[in-house]
Coordinates of C-alpha atoms in Angstrom, one line a residue:
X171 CA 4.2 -34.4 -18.7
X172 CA 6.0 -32.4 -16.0
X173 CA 9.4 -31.9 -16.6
X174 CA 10.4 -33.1 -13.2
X175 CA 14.1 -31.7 -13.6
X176 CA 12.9 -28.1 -13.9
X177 CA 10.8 -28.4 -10.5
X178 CA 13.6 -29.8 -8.5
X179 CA 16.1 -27.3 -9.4
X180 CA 13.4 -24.9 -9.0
X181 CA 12.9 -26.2 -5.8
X182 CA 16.5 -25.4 -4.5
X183 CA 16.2 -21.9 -5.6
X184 CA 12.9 -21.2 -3.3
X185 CA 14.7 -22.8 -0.3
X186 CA 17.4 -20.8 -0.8
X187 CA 15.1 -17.6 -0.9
X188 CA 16.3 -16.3 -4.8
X189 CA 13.4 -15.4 -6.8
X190 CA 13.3 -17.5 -10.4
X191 CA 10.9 -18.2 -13.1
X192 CA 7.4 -19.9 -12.3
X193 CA 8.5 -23.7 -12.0
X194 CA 5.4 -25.4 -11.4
X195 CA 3.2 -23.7 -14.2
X196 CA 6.1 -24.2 -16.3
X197 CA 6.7 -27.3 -15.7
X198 CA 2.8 -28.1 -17.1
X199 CA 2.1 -28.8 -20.6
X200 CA -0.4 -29.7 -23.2
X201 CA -0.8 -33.0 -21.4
X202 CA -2.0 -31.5 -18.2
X203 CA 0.1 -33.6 -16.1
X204 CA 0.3 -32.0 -12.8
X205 CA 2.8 -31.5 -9.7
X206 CA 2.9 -35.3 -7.8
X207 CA 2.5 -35.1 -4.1
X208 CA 3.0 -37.1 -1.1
X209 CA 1.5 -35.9 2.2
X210 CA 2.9 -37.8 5.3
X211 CA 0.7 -37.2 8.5
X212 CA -3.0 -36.6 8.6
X213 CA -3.5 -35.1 12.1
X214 CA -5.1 -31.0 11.6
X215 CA -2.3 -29.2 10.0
X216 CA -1.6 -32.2 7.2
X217 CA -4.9 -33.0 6.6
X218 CA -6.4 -29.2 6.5
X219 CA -3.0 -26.9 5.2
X220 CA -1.5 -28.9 3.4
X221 CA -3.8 -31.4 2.4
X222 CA -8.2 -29.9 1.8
X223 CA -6.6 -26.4 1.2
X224 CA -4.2 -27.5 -1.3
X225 CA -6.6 -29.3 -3.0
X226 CA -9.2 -27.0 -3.1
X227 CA -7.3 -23.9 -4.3
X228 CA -4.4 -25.7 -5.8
X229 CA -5.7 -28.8 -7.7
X230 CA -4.9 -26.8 -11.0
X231 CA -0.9 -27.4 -10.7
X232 CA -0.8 -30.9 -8.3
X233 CA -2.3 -33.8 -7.5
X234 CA -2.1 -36.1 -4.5
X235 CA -0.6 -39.4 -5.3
X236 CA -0.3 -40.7 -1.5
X237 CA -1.2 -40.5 1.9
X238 CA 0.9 -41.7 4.8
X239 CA 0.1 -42.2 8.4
X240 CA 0.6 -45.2 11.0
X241 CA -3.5 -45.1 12.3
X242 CA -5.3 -46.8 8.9
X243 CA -8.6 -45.7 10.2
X244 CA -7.5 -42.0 10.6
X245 CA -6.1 -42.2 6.8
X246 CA -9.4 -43.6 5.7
X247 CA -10.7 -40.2 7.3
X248 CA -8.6 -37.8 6.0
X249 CA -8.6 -39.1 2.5
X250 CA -12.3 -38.6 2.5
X251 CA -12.2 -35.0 4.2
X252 CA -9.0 -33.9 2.1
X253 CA -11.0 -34.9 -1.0
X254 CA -8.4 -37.1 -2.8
X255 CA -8.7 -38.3 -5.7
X256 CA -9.8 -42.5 -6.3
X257 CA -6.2 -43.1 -7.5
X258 CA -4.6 -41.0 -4.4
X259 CA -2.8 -44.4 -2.6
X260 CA -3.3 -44.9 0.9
X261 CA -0.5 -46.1 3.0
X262 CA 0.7 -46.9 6.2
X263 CA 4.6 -46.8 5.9
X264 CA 6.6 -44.3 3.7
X265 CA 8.3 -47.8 2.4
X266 CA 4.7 -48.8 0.6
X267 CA 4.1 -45.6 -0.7
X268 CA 7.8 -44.6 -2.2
X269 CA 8.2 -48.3 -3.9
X270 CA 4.3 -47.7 -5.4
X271 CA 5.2 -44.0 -6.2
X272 CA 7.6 -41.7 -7.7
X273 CA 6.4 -38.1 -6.2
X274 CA 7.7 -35.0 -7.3
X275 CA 7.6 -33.5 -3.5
X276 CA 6.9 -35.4 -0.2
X277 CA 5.0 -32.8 2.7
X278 CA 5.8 -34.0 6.3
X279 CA 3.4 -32.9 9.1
X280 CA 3.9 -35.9 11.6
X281 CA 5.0 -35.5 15.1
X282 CA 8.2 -33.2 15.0
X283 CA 10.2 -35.9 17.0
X284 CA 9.4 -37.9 14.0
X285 CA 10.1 -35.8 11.3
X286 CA 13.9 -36.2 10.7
X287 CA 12.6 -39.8 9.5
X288 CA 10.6 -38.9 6.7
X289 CA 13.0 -36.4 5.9
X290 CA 15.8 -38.2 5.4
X291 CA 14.2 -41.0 3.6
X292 CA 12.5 -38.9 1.2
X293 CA 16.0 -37.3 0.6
X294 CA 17.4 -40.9 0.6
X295 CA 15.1 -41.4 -2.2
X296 CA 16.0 -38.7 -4.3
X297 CA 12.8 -36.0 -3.1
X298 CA 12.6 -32.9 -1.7
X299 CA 10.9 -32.4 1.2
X300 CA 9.0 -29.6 2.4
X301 CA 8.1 -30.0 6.4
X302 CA 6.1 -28.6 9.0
X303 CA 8.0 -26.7 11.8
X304 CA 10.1 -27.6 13.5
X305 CA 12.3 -29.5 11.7
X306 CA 13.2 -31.4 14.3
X307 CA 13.6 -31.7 18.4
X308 CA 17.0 -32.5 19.3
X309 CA 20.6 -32.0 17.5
X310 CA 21.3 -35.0 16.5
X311 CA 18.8 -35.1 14.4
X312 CA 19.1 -32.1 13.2
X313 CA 22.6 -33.0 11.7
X314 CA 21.2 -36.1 10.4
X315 CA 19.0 -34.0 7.9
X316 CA 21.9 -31.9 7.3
X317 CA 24.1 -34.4 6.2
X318 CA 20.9 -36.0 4.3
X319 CA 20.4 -33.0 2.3
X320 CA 24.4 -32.3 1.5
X321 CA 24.8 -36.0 0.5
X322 CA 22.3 -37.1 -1.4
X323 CA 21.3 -33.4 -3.5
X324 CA 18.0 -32.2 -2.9
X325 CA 16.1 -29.3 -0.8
X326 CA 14.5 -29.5 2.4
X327 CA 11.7 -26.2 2.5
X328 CA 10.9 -25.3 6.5
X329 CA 6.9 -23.7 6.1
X330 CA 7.6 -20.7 8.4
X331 CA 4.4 -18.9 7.8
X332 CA 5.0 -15.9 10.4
X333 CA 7.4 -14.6 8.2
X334 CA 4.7 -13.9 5.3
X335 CA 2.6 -12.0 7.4
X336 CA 1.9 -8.6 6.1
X337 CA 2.2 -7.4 9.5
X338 CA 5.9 -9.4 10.6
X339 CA 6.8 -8.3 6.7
X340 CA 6.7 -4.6 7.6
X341 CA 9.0 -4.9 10.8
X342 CA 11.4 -6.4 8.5
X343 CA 11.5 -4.0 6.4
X344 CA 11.9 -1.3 8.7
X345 CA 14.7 -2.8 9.8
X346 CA 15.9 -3.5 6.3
X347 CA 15.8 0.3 6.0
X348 CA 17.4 1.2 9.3
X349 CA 15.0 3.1 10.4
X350 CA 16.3 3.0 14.3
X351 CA 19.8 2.2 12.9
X352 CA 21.4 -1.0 13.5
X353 CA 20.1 -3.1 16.0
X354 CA 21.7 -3.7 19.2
X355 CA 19.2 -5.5 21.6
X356 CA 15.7 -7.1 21.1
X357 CA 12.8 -7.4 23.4
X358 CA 10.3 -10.5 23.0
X359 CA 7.6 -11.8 25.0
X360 CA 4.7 -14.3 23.7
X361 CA 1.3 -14.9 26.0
X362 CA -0.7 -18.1 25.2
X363 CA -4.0 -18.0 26.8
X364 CA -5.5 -20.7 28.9
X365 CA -7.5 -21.7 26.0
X366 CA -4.9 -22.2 23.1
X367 CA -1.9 -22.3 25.7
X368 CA -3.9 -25.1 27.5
X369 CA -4.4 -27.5 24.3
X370 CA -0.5 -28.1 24.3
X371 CA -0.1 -29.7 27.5
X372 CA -3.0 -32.1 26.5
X373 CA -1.8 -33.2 23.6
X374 CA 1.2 -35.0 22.2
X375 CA 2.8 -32.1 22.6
X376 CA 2.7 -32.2 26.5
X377 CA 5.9 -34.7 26.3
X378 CA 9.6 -33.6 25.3
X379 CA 10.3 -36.9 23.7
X380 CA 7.7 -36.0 21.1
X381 CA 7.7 -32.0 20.4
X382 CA 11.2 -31.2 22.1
X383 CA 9.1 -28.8 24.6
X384 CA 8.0 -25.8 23.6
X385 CA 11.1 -24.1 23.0
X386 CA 11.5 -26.0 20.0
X387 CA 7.5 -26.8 18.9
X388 CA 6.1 -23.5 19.7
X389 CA 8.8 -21.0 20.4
X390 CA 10.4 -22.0 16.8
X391 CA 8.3 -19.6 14.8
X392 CA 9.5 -16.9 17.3
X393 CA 13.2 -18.2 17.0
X394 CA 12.8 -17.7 13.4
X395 CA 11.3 -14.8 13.4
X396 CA 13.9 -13.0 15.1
X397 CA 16.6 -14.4 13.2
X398 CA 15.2 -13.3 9.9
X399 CA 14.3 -9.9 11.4
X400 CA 17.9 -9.2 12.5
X401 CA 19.2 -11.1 9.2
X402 CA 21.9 -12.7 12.0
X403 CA 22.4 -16.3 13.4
X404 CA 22.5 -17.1 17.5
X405 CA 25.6 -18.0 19.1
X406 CA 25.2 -18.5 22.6
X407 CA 22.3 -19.3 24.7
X408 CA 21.2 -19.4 28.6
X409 CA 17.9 -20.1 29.9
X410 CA 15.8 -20.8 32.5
X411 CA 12.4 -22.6 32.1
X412 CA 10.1 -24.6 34.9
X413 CA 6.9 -27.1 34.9
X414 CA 4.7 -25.1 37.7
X415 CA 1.0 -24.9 36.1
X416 CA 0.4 -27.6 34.1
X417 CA 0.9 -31.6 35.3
X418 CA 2.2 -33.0 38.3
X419 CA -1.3 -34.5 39.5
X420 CA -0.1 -38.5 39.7
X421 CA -3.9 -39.8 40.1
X422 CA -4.4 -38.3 36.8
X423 CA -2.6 -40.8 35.0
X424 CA -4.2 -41.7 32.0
X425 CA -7.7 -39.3 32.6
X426 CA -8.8 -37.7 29.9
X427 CA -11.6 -35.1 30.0
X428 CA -14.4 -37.4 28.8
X429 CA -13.6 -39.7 32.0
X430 CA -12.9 -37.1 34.4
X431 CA -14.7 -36.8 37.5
X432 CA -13.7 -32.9 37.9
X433 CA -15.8 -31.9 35.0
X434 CA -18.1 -30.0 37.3
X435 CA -15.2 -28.3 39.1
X436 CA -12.0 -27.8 36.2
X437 CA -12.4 -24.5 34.3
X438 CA -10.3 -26.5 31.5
X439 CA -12.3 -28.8 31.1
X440 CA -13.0 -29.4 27.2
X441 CA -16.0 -31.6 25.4
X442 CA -14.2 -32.7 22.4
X443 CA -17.5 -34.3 21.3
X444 CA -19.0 -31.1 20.6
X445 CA -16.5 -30.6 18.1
X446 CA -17.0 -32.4 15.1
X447 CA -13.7 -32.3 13.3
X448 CA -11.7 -33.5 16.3
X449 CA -14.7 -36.5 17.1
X450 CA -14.2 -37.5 13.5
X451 CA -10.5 -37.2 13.4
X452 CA -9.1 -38.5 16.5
X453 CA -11.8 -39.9 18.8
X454 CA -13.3 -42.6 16.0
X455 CA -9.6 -43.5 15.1
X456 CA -7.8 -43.7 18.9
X457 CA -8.7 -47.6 18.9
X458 CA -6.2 -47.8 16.7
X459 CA -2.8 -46.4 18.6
X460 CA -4.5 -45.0 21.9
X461 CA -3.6 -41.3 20.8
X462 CA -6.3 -39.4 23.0
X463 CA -6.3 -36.2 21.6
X464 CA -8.2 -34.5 25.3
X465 CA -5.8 -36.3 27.9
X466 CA -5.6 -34.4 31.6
X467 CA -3.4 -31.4 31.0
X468 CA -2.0 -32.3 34.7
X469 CA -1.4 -35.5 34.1
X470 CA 2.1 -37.0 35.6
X471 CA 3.1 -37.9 32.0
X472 CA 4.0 -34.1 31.1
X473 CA 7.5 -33.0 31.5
X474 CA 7.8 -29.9 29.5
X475 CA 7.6 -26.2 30.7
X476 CA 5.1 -24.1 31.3
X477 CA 7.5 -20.6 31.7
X478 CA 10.6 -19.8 30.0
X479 CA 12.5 -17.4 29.6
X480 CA 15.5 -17.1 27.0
X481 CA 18.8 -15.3 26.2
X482 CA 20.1 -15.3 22.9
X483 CA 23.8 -13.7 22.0
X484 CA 23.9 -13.5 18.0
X485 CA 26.7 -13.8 15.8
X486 CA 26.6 -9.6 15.5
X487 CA 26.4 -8.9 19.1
X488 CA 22.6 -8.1 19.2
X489 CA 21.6 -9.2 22.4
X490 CA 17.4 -10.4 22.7
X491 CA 15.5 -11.5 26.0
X492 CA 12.9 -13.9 25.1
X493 CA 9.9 -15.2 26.9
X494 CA 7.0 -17.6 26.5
X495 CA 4.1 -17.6 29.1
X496 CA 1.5 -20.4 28.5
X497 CA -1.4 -19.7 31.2
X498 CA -1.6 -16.2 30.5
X499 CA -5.4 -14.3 31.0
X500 CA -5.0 -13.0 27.2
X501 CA -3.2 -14.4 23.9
X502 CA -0.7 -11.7 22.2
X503 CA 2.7 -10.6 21.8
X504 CA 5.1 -7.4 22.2
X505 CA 8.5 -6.9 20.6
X506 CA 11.0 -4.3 21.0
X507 CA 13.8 -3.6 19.0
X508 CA 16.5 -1.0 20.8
X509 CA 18.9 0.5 17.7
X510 CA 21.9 3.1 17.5
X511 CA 19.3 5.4 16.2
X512 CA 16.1 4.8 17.8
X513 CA 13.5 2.0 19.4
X514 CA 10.8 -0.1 17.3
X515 CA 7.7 -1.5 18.8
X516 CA 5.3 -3.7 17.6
X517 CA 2.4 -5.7 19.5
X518 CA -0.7 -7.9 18.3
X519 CA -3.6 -8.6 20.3
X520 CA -2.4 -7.0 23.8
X521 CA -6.1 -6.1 25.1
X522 CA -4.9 -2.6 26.8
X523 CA -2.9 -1.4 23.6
X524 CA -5.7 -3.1 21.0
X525 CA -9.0 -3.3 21.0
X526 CA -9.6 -6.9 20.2
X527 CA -13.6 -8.1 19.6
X528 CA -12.3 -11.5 19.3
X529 CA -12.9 -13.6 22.9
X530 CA -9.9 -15.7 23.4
X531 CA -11.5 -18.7 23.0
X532 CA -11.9 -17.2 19.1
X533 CA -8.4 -15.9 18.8
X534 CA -6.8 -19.1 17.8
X535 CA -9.7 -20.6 16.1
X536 CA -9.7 -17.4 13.6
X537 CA -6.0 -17.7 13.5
X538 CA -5.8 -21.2 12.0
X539 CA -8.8 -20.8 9.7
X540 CA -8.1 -19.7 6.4
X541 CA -11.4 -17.4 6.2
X542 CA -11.3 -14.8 3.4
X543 CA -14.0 -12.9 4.8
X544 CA -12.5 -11.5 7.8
X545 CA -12.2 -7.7 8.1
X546 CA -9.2 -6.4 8.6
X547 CA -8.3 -3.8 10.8
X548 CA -5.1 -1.4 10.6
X549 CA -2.3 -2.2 13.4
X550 CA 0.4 0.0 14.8
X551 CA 4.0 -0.3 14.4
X552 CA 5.9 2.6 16.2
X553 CA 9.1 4.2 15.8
X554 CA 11.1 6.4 17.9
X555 CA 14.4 8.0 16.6
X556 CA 16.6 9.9 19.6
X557 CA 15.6 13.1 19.9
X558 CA 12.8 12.8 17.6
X559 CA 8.9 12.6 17.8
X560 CA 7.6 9.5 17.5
X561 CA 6.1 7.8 14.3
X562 CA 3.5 5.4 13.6
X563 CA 2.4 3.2 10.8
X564 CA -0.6 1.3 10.2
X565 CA -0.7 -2.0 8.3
X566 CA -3.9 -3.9 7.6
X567 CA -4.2 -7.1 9.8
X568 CA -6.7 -10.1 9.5
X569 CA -6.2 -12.7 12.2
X570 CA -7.7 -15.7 9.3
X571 CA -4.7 -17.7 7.7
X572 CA -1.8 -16.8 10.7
X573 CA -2.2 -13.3 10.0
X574 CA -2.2 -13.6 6.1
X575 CA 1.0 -15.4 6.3
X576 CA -0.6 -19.0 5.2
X577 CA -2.3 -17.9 1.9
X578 CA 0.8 -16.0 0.8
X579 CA 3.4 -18.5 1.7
X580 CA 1.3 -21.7 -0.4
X581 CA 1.1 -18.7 -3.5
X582 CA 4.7 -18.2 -3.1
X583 CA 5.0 -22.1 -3.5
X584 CA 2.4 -23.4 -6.1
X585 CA 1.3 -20.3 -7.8
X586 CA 3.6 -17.6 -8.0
X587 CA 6.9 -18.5 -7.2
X588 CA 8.9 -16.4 -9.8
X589 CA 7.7 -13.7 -7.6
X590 CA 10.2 -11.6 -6.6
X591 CA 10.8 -11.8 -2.6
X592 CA 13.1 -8.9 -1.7
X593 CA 12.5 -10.1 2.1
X594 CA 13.7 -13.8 1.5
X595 CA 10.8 -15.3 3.2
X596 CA 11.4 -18.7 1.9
X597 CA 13.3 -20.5 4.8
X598 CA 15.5 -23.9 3.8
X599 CA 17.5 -26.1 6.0
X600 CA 19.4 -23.6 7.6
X601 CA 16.5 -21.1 8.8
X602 CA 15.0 -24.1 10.2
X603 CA 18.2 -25.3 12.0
X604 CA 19.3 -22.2 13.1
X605 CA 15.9 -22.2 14.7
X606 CA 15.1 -25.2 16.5
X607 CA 19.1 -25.4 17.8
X608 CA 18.2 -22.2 20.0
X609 CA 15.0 -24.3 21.5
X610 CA 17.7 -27.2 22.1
X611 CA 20.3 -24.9 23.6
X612 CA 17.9 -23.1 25.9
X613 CA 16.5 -26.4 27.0
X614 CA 20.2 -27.8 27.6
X615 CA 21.3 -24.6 29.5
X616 CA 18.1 -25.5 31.8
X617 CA 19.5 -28.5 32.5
X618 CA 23.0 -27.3 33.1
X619 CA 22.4 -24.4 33.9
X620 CA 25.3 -23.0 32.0
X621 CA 25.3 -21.5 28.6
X622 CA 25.1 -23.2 25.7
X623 CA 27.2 -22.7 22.3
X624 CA 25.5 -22.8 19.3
X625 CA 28.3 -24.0 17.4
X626 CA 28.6 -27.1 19.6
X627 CA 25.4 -28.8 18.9
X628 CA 26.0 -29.4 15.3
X629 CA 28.5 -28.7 12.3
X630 CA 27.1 -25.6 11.2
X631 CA 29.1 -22.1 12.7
X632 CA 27.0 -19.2 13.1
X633 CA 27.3 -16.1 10.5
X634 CA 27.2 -12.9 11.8
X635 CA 25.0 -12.3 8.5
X636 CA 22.3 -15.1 7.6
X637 CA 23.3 -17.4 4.6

């Protein structure tokens, strides 16, 4: 049987980003008893990442013991497309499932104003926990979990896939090596297209009281990035952010595309019944809590933004200018990196620097699949030291599986963790803090309009160099 003790400790190690000895495969003997897991959430991400893919390429080293969501019908769906096994429990509250179950790891992928919930009662119960981003959408919670995670002893993981990109992996290391010097200011802009920019504001993600608004839903992966690639922690925060695209349309309340009477006319407009995994997964099951997966993205109801622009002091005095556009012609993204010795840049999918063959409409589709087939194609990374040529370096690139980052970051996890990660991709509960509290403090210095301390929103104090 597993030797359950082994995993957990091992478990602390990968969220702290050490590399150790293979706990999983270790923890397997003659029996063949494998690694217990609880998946709460079924919507895409839970019941594709983390719940068919781990099946189908992991089902050597765990098992699914449960599956958790609030819509029954929905779970009846997903435990059939996942490809569960008979004895995999089906529940509708995490109280059902933990008092029929003793899992070895519980995997949260509900909505992210939910997420602190699960969290803290899978800590509560003695489990670690390994979450979608963010961790959560507002500070409150956020100390919640932290508190959860120092009292009761166990690991929270935050699944920050951008960072095992082979592409996001070489800018790191550049900077590792100092190859413009230390860093003293960063660049950072992110397009979303009117086709993957667009899904947001009709989904649950369209509200702040469930995603936090995009500062903290979307632009945590960004947040993160940045803070691993300058290896420093934000202190201070101002932003300014506005709702001018999307919304605002009050006799839209409660449209949807299906029912829309613009269909002729609306260049978004989106048949979700000619996609069959989003008929199957949400339409069928929205009888059951009225989630409608392709509301009016200008409905009244949204009260996000749509533009955003953020500036981040960190804890070494590296100043960055961020910003997210979400109706932008083309999907892609440019960062600069200004150091005592030189400039870095790096851009993906900007169609004048790239030649893309990917329409947008197929950018994010590619992005999330998790094709092995793709070709991949050698992107630029540039370099300019003072008074020197410029340099370039290639790196391959495959759009399939978040830029390679999704296949590496389940290996690191189930199959190779003693692997050693010199670039501390592994994020725990302080990554993913120290990444969601610079969404909250931009979207608190909107409201302001002041700036907003880091170290005011929760107990932690920001390190000039990451823990």
């Amino acid at each position: 049987m597993i030797d359950r003790r082994k995993f957990l400790a091992a478990v602390g190690t990968i969220a702290a980003g050490v590399a150790i000895s293979n706990p999983i495969r270790a923890a397997i003997n003659a029996s063949g008893e494998k690694l217990k897991v609880v998946l709460i959430g079924t919507g895409v991400r839970g019941s594709e990442f983390w719940g068919k893919r781990l099946v189908d390429e992991y089902g050597d080293v765990l098992e699914f013991i449960g599956l958790v969501d609030h819509n029954e019908s929905r779970l009846q769906y997903a435990a059939t497309f996942i490809g569960v096994d008979k004895n995999c429990g089906l529940y509708t509250t995490f109280e059902d499932m933990i008092a029929a179950n003793s899992p070895d790891l519980i995997m949260v992928t509900t909505t992210d104003a939910t997420h602190h919930l699960y969290i803290i009662k899978a800590l509560e119960n003695g489990v670690d926990v390994l979450t979608e981003k963010p961790l959560t959408t507002d500070e409150d919670k956020c100390q919640a979990i932290l508190d959860a995670e120092r009292k009761y002893k166990r690991k929270v993981i935050v699944t920050f896939n951008y960072r095992w990109s082979p592409y996001n992996t070489k800018i790191k290391e550049l900077l590792m090596n100092k190859t413009i010097g230390d860093v003293v200011s960063v660049d950072f802009s992110w397009m979303l297209n009117t086709s993957h920019g667009a899904s947001y504001f009709r989904r649950w993600h369209g509200q702040r009281e469930h995603s936090g608004t995009l500062l903290v839903h979307k632009a945590t992966h960004h947040f993160d990035l940045i803070n691993w690639w300058l290896d420093s922690e934000p202190a201070e925060v101002f932003a300014y952010g506005d709702l001018e695209f999307y919304g605002g349309r009050p006799e839209k309340k409660g449209v949807n595309c299906r029912s829309c009477d613009e269909k002729e006319s609306c260049n978004f407009y989106w048949d979700i019944t000619k996609s069959k995994d989003d008929f199957e997964r949400y339409v069928k099951h929205e009888h059951v809590d009225g989630y409608i997966r392709d509301n009016c993205l200008f409905r009244p109801e949204i009260n996000i933004y749509d533009k955003m622009n953020v500036n981040i002091k960190y804890a070494n005095n590296v100043f960055v200018n961020y910003m997210l556009t979400t109706y932008s012609p083309w999907e892609g993204w440019r960062v600069a990196f200004n150091g005592t010795k030189g400039r870095l840049e790096a851009f993906l999918d900007v169609p004048y620097l790239d030649a893309n063959v990917l329409s947008q409409e197929e950018l994010h589709a590619v992005e999330m699949s998790q094709q092995s087939d793709v070709e991949h194609v050698m992107k630029p990374i540039i370099s300019h030291k003072l008074w020197e040529e410029q340099e370039t370096v290639y790196v391959p690139y495959s759009h399939a599986g978040h830029g390679g980052g999704d296949t590496r970051l389940h290996d690191q996890i189930f199959k190779n963790p003693e692997k050693e990660d010199i670039y501390k991709h592994m994020a725990g509960v302080r990554d993913g803090a120290m990444s969601v509290l610079i969404g909250i403090a931009a979207r608190k210095s909107i409201e302001s309009g002041t700036p907003v301390r880091i170290a005011g929103l929760t107990h932690l104090q920001p390190k000039a160099k990451r823990i």
